[in-house]
Amino acid sequence: MLVVAALLNGCGSGASAATQAGVTLNSFSIKLDQASLPAGMVRFNATNAANVKHELVLLRTDAPDDKLPVSADGEASENGKVGEIEEFAGPNVTRSHTFALTSGHYVLICNISGHYQQGMHVGFSVQ
Ligand SMILES: [Cu+2]
């Protein structure tokens, strides 16, 4: 776990060179402040506007953001998962994480049971 923490911290310290992307989590929607992002290091600043827990899962997938398979327990498929910001409660609390993105199509979802189906998904491209 110490190694993992050190790697995560290393990611964070490179934030000054990363593209900044603003994400707003609400009940029940996800908004991204841009439709496409440049390849490379991208820092997602996710603000939970709601007073209940949400999370942010990043997937690299060709599937449209509203067409992911959903299991009987109400969770969307996480095929192509790049990483996540674990669930946290708002309102107006921001958590950030930096991911290395290559070109392609990506989807952001909240995969707390039922939240995806209620509309917590957004797609974007990386070029
Ligand atoms: Cu949620």
Coordinates of C-alpha atoms and ligand atoms in Angstrom, one line a residue:
M1 CA 0.0 0.0 0.0
L2 CA 2.9 2.4 0.7
V3 CA 4.1 1.9 -2.9
V4 CA 0.6 2.6 -4.3
A5 CA 0.4 5.8 -2.2
A6 CA 3.8 6.9 -3.4
L7 CA 2.7 6.4 -7.0
L8 CA -0.5 8.3 -6.5
N9 CA 1.4 11.2 -4.9
G10 CA 3.8 11.1 -7.8
C11 CA 0.8 11.6 -10.2
G12 CA -0.5 14.5 -8.1
S13 CA 2.8 16.3 -8.1
G14 CA 2.8 16.4 -11.9
A15 CA -0.4 18.3 -11.9
S16 CA 1.1 21.6 -13.0
A17 CA 1.8 20.1 -16.4
A18 CA -1.5 18.3 -16.7
T19 CA -4.6 19.5 -18.6
Q20 CA -7.3 20.5 -16.1
A21 CA -10.8 19.0 -16.6
G22 CA -13.8 20.0 -14.5
V23 CA -16.4 17.4 -13.7
T24 CA -19.7 18.0 -11.8
L25 CA -21.5 15.1 -10.2
N26 CA -25.1 15.6 -9.4
S27 CA -28.2 13.4 -8.6
F28 CA -28.3 12.2 -11.3
S29 CA -26.0 13.6 -14.0
I30 CA -22.3 14.0 -14.8
K31 CA -21.2 17.1 -16.6
L32 CA -17.7 17.5 -18.1
D33 CA -16.6 21.0 -19.0
Q34 CA -15.2 20.0 -22.4
A35 CA -16.2 17.5 -25.1
S36 CA -12.7 16.6 -26.0
L37 CA -9.3 16.5 -24.3
P38 CA -5.7 16.3 -25.5
A39 CA -3.8 13.1 -25.1
G40 CA -1.4 13.1 -22.1
M41 CA -1.8 13.8 -18.5
V42 CA -5.3 15.0 -17.6
R43 CA -6.3 16.1 -14.1
F44 CA -10.0 15.5 -13.4
N45 CA -11.3 17.9 -10.7
A46 CA -14.6 16.2 -9.7
T47 CA -17.0 18.2 -7.6
N48 CA -19.9 16.4 -6.0
A49 CA -22.7 19.0 -5.9
A50 CA -25.1 16.7 -4.1
N51 CA -25.3 15.7 -0.4
V52 CA -25.2 12.0 -1.2
K53 CA -22.2 9.9 -2.2
H54 CA -21.2 9.7 -5.8
E55 CA -18.0 8.3 -7.5
L56 CA -16.3 8.8 -10.8
V57 CA -15.2 5.8 -12.9
L58 CA -13.2 6.4 -16.0
L59 CA -13.5 3.8 -18.9
R60 CA -11.8 3.7 -22.3
T61 CA -14.4 2.1 -24.5
D62 CA -15.9 2.5 -28.0
A63 CA -19.4 2.1 -26.5
P64 CA -21.6 5.2 -26.3
D65 CA -21.9 6.4 -22.7
D66 CA -25.6 5.5 -22.5
K67 CA -25.2 2.0 -24.0
L68 CA -23.1 0.2 -21.4
P69 CA -24.3 -3.3 -20.4
V70 CA -26.0 -3.1 -16.9
S71 CA -26.1 -6.1 -14.6
A72 CA -29.1 -7.2 -12.5
D73 CA -27.7 -5.4 -9.5
G74 CA -27.8 -2.1 -11.3
E75 CA -24.1 -1.7 -12.1
A76 CA -22.7 -0.9 -15.5
S77 CA -19.9 -2.9 -17.1
E78 CA -16.5 -1.5 -16.2
N79 CA -14.8 -3.0 -19.2
G80 CA -11.9 -0.8 -20.2
K81 CA -11.6 0.7 -16.7
V82 CA -8.7 3.2 -16.5
G83 CA -9.2 4.2 -12.9
E84 CA -11.6 5.9 -10.5
I85 CA -12.1 8.5 -7.8
E86 CA -13.7 6.6 -5.0
E87 CA -17.1 7.6 -3.7
F88 CA -17.4 10.7 -1.6
A89 CA -20.1 12.9 -0.3
G90 CA -20.8 16.5 -1.1
P91 CA -22.3 19.0 -1.3
N92 CA -19.6 21.0 -3.1
V93 CA -16.7 18.8 -2.2
T94 CA -13.9 18.3 -4.9
R95 CA -11.6 15.4 -5.3
S96 CA -8.9 15.3 -8.0
H97 CA -7.0 12.6 -9.8
T98 CA -4.6 12.7 -12.8
F99 CA -4.8 10.0 -15.5
A100 CA -2.6 9.4 -18.5
L101 CA -4.9 9.3 -21.5
T102 CA -4.2 8.1 -25.0
S103 CA -6.3 8.9 -28.0
G104 CA -9.7 7.3 -28.2
H105 CA -13.2 7.4 -26.8
Y106 CA -13.8 7.5 -23.0
V107 CA -16.8 7.4 -20.7
L108 CA -17.2 8.7 -17.2
I109 CA -19.8 7.1 -15.0
C110 CA -20.9 6.9 -11.4
N111 CA -21.3 3.2 -10.7
I112 CA -23.0 3.2 -7.4
S113 CA -25.9 0.8 -7.9
G114 CA -28.6 2.4 -10.0
H115 CA -26.9 5.7 -10.5
Y116 CA -25.7 4.9 -14.0
Q117 CA -29.2 4.0 -15.1
Q118 CA -30.5 7.3 -13.6
G119 CA -28.3 9.3 -15.9
M120 CA -24.8 9.5 -14.4
H121 CA -22.7 9.1 -17.5
V122 CA -20.9 11.3 -20.1
G123 CA -18.7 10.5 -23.0
F124 CA -15.7 12.4 -24.4
S125 CA -12.9 12.0 -26.9
V126 CA -9.2 12.2 -26.5
Q127 CA -7.1 13.3 -29.5
Ligands
CU1 CU -23.8 8.5 -8.2

